[in-house]
């Protein structure tokens, strides 16, 4: 099992996805696209993971590789390979398949509850969860569903939280990969940003992590394992 991972920013983490891939003894290759490393062509790898980033999905002027990355995501999906887009990666998945990106219209931060649609409750990946679940959010943008996409999850802030297109291409707006250790790294690296978005976040974090972290961590690992099983 050969998996390509695209980093879109200097600070990235596979989190729960990395746990599931290591459990499956996957060969993981990371491509630092944000730093100018060439993208893979999609022929060698069995699956593709596209992580988040601070840029938006239309930021071709500052990140000129984004159109090629969107084309790679579509090409691998059309080849029936498993493709996973998380946050920015999910927004790029929407772009890749003809959806629209809406910038700055759907801000969310922190652990938020997400509901499954009827299709989500039947989906090979999201059906491992209860009807609703907790996951971490950190985004401002959202997207429309491409033609042919199956709408899997929603919440009041962003109705399109997850879709599947084809057999195993998944766009997930929420950071299900972000276990508490990942979030604690973000707190350490980006304290001013977190406090600007949600004043009092750092002081309130320990209590919130104790209350919400176990459920979110369990849901994230279940999603990761279910997606990896489709590779």
Short mmCIF file of C-alpha atoms in Angstrom, two decimals:
data_model
loop_
_atom_site.label_atom_id
_atom_site.label_comp_id
_atom_site.label_asym_id
_atom_site.label_seq_id
_atom_site.Cartn_x
_atom_site.Cartn_y
_atom_site.Cartn_z
CA UNK A 1 0.00 0.00 0.00
CA UNK A 2 1.69 3.18 -1.25
CA UNK A 3 0.25 6.50 -0.09
CA UNK A 4 1.23 10.00 -1.22
CA UNK A 5 0.65 12.81 1.29
CA UNK A 6 0.57 16.42 0.14
CA UNK A 7 1.64 19.06 2.67
CA UNK A 8 0.18 22.50 1.94
CA UNK A 9 1.82 24.32 4.82
CA UNK A 10 4.96 24.09 6.92
CA UNK A 11 3.15 22.71 9.98
CA UNK A 12 1.17 19.62 8.98
CA UNK A 13 0.26 16.41 10.73
CA UNK A 14 -1.35 13.19 9.58
CA UNK A 15 -2.59 12.64 13.11
CA UNK A 16 -5.19 9.88 13.22
CA UNK A 17 -4.75 9.17 9.51
CA UNK A 18 -1.09 8.45 10.19
CA UNK A 19 -2.06 6.05 12.99
CA UNK A 20 -4.36 4.13 10.66
CA UNK A 21 -1.82 4.06 7.82
CA UNK A 22 0.92 2.77 10.11
CA UNK A 23 -1.43 0.08 11.41
CA UNK A 24 -1.89 -0.99 7.78
CA UNK A 25 1.89 -1.00 7.22
CA UNK A 26 1.54 1.59 4.45
CA UNK A 27 4.48 3.12 2.61
CA UNK A 28 4.00 6.86 3.17
CA UNK A 29 5.68 9.48 0.98
CA UNK A 30 5.26 13.14 1.90
CA UNK A 31 5.47 15.85 -0.76
CA UNK A 32 6.05 19.39 0.54
CA UNK A 33 4.15 21.14 -2.22
CA UNK A 34 4.09 24.42 -0.28
CA UNK A 35 7.92 24.46 -0.43
CA UNK A 36 8.08 23.83 -4.17
CA UNK A 37 8.51 20.06 -4.23
CA UNK A 38 7.09 18.44 -7.35
CA UNK A 39 3.81 16.61 -7.04
CA UNK A 40 3.65 12.89 -7.80
CA UNK A 41 2.03 11.87 -11.08
CA UNK A 42 -0.39 9.44 -9.44
CA UNK A 43 0.86 6.30 -11.17
CA UNK A 44 3.00 4.81 -8.37
CA UNK A 45 0.72 5.47 -5.41
CA UNK A 46 -2.42 3.60 -4.43
CA UNK A 47 -3.89 6.52 -2.51
CA UNK A 48 -3.55 10.27 -2.00
CA UNK A 49 -4.02 12.37 1.14
CA UNK A 50 -4.22 16.16 0.79
CA UNK A 51 -3.89 18.01 4.09
CA UNK A 52 -4.97 21.47 5.20
CA UNK A 53 -3.27 24.84 5.01
CA UNK A 54 -3.76 28.50 5.77
CA UNK A 55 -4.26 29.44 2.10
CA UNK A 56 -7.61 29.15 0.37
CA UNK A 57 -8.38 26.72 -2.43
CA UNK A 58 -8.23 29.47 -5.07
CA UNK A 59 -4.88 30.96 -4.01
CA UNK A 60 -3.13 30.16 -7.29
CA UNK A 61 -1.19 33.43 -7.19
CA UNK A 62 0.66 32.51 -3.99
CA UNK A 63 0.51 28.71 -4.39
CA UNK A 64 0.74 28.07 -8.15
CA UNK A 65 0.72 24.29 -7.76
CA UNK A 66 -2.94 24.24 -6.64
CA UNK A 67 -4.46 23.72 -10.12
CA UNK A 68 -2.12 20.78 -10.74
CA UNK A 69 -2.98 19.34 -7.32
CA UNK A 70 -6.70 19.58 -8.06
CA UNK A 71 -6.13 17.79 -11.36
CA UNK A 72 -4.10 15.08 -9.59
CA UNK A 73 -6.91 14.52 -7.07
CA UNK A 74 -9.43 14.10 -9.88
CA UNK A 75 -7.14 11.90 -11.97
CA UNK A 76 -6.48 9.50 -9.11
CA UNK A 77 -10.17 9.40 -8.22
CA UNK A 78 -11.06 8.61 -11.83
CA UNK A 79 -8.51 5.76 -11.65
CA UNK A 80 -10.53 4.33 -8.71
CA UNK A 81 -7.76 5.11 -6.23
CA UNK A 82 -8.59 6.31 -2.73
CA UNK A 83 -8.29 10.09 -2.31
CA UNK A 84 -8.77 12.00 0.93
CA UNK A 85 -8.97 15.78 1.23
CA UNK A 86 -9.03 17.36 4.70
CA UNK A 87 -10.07 21.00 5.24
CA UNK A 88 -8.19 22.82 2.43
CA UNK A 89 -7.79 19.39 0.85
CA UNK A 90 -11.55 18.93 0.92
CA UNK A 91 -12.07 22.36 -0.62
CA UNK A 92 -9.61 21.41 -3.37
CA UNK A 93 -11.54 18.19 -3.94
CA UNK A 94 -14.65 20.26 -4.56
CA UNK A 95 -12.68 22.45 -6.99
CA UNK A 96 -11.25 19.39 -8.73
CA UNK A 97 -14.70 18.02 -9.54
CA UNK A 98 -16.37 21.30 -10.52
CA UNK A 99 -17.72 22.59 -7.21
CA UNK A 100 -17.45 26.24 -6.19
CA UNK A 101 -15.29 27.54 -3.35
CA UNK A 102 -16.85 30.22 -1.12
CA UNK A 103 -14.25 32.18 0.81
CA UNK A 104 -14.77 33.56 4.32
CA UNK A 105 -18.44 32.57 4.55
CA UNK A 106 -18.35 29.69 7.06
CA UNK A 107 -15.98 30.27 9.99
CA UNK A 108 -15.68 27.51 12.59
CA UNK A 109 -13.12 26.89 15.32
CA UNK A 110 -12.86 24.27 18.04
CA UNK A 111 -14.74 21.04 18.59
CA UNK A 112 -18.09 21.12 16.81
CA UNK A 113 -20.84 18.58 16.40
CA UNK A 114 -21.49 17.22 12.91
CA UNK A 115 -24.50 15.30 11.72
CA UNK A 116 -24.70 12.50 9.18
CA UNK A 117 -27.10 12.66 6.27
CA UNK A 118 -29.14 9.61 5.31
CA UNK A 119 -26.44 8.78 2.74
CA UNK A 120 -23.77 9.29 5.39
CA UNK A 121 -25.40 6.67 7.61
CA UNK A 122 -25.05 4.20 4.71
CA UNK A 123 -21.57 5.28 3.63
CA UNK A 124 -18.68 2.77 3.93
CA UNK A 125 -16.61 5.27 5.93
CA UNK A 126 -18.97 7.48 7.94
CA UNK A 127 -21.35 4.67 8.84
CA UNK A 128 -18.80 3.58 11.46
CA UNK A 129 -20.02 6.55 13.55
CA UNK A 130 -23.17 7.37 15.42
CA UNK A 131 -25.65 9.68 13.71
CA UNK A 132 -23.74 12.72 14.96
CA UNK A 133 -20.17 13.11 16.19
CA UNK A 134 -17.62 15.61 17.42
CA UNK A 135 -14.66 16.78 15.38
CA UNK A 136 -12.25 19.71 15.42
CA UNK A 137 -12.81 22.62 13.05
CA UNK A 138 -10.52 25.42 11.92
CA UNK A 139 -11.68 27.08 8.71
CA UNK A 140 -13.37 30.11 7.19
CA UNK A 141 -14.23 28.78 3.74
CA UNK A 142 -16.70 26.27 2.37
CA UNK A 143 -17.70 24.73 -0.96
CA UNK A 144 -20.64 23.58 -3.03
CA UNK A 145 -21.18 19.94 -3.92
CA UNK A 146 -19.85 18.93 -7.33
CA UNK A 147 -22.17 17.16 -9.74
CA UNK A 148 -22.36 13.49 -8.84
CA UNK A 149 -21.13 13.98 -5.26
CA UNK A 150 -22.85 12.15 -2.41
CA UNK A 151 -23.56 14.48 0.53
CA UNK A 152 -22.51 12.69 3.74
CA UNK A 153 -22.31 15.16 6.64
CA UNK A 154 -23.50 18.62 7.65
CA UNK A 155 -23.84 21.12 10.48
CA UNK A 156 -25.39 24.59 10.85
CA UNK A 157 -22.15 26.47 10.11
CA UNK A 158 -21.29 24.63 6.89
CA UNK A 159 -23.88 22.38 5.32
CA UNK A 160 -21.29 20.61 3.18
CA UNK A 161 -19.05 19.02 5.80
CA UNK A 162 -18.27 15.88 3.79
CA UNK A 163 -18.93 14.35 0.41
CA UNK A 164 -17.86 11.26 -1.50
CA UNK A 165 -17.39 11.11 -5.21
CA UNK A 166 -16.85 7.78 -6.89
CA UNK A 167 -15.87 4.81 -4.77
CA UNK A 168 -13.31 6.25 -2.40
CA UNK A 169 -12.69 9.99 -2.94
CA UNK A 170 -13.69 11.83 0.24
CA UNK A 171 -13.71 15.56 0.95
CA UNK A 172 -13.90 16.36 4.67
CA UNK A 173 -14.14 19.94 5.89
CA UNK A 174 -13.52 18.97 9.50
CA UNK A 175 -10.15 18.02 11.00
CA UNK A 176 -10.96 14.47 12.05
CA UNK A 177 -7.22 13.76 11.95
CA UNK A 178 -6.61 16.29 14.73
CA UNK A 179 -6.27 14.31 17.93
CA UNK A 180 -5.58 16.18 21.16
CA UNK A 181 -1.78 15.95 20.72
CA UNK A 182 -2.14 17.56 17.27
CA UNK A 183 -4.34 20.35 18.65
CA UNK A 184 -1.90 20.92 21.50
CA UNK A 185 0.87 21.38 18.94
CA UNK A 186 -1.30 23.98 17.18
CA UNK A 187 -1.92 25.73 20.51
CA UNK A 188 1.82 25.90 21.08
CA UNK A 189 2.71 27.05 17.57
CA UNK A 190 -0.19 29.43 16.88
CA UNK A 191 -1.34 30.80 20.25
CA UNK A 192 -1.99 34.35 19.04
CA UNK A 193 -4.08 33.16 16.10
CA UNK A 194 -6.16 30.84 18.26
CA UNK A 195 -6.76 33.58 20.84
CA UNK A 196 -7.75 36.07 18.15
CA UNK A 197 -10.32 33.66 16.74
CA UNK A 198 -11.63 32.50 20.09
CA UNK A 199 -10.59 34.72 23.05
CA UNK A 200 -9.85 32.64 26.13
CA UNK A 201 -9.17 29.52 24.08
CA UNK A 202 -5.87 28.61 25.74
CA UNK A 203 -7.20 29.03 29.27
CA UNK A 204 -10.35 27.07 28.48
CA UNK A 205 -8.59 24.36 26.47
CA UNK A 206 -7.82 21.83 29.27
CA UNK A 207 -11.44 21.60 30.39
CA UNK A 208 -12.76 21.43 26.83
CA UNK A 209 -10.19 18.81 25.87
CA UNK A 210 -11.19 16.65 28.84
CA UNK A 211 -14.89 17.00 27.99
CA UNK A 212 -14.82 16.68 24.21
CA UNK A 213 -11.44 15.22 23.27
CA UNK A 214 -12.08 11.53 23.98
CA UNK A 215 -15.21 11.40 21.80
CA UNK A 216 -13.59 13.36 18.99
CA UNK A 217 -10.39 11.32 19.08
CA UNK A 218 -12.34 8.06 18.89
CA UNK A 219 -14.46 9.30 16.00
CA UNK A 220 -11.41 10.54 14.11
CA UNK A 221 -9.56 7.25 14.41
CA UNK A 222 -12.66 5.30 13.35
CA UNK A 223 -13.00 7.47 10.23
CA UNK A 224 -9.30 7.12 9.43
CA UNK A 225 -9.35 3.34 9.75
CA UNK A 226 -12.48 3.06 7.63
CA UNK A 227 -11.01 5.20 4.83
CA UNK A 228 -7.70 3.31 4.89
CA UNK A 229 -9.65 0.06 4.48
CA UNK A 230 -10.81 1.32 1.06
CA UNK A 231 -7.30 1.72 -0.34
#
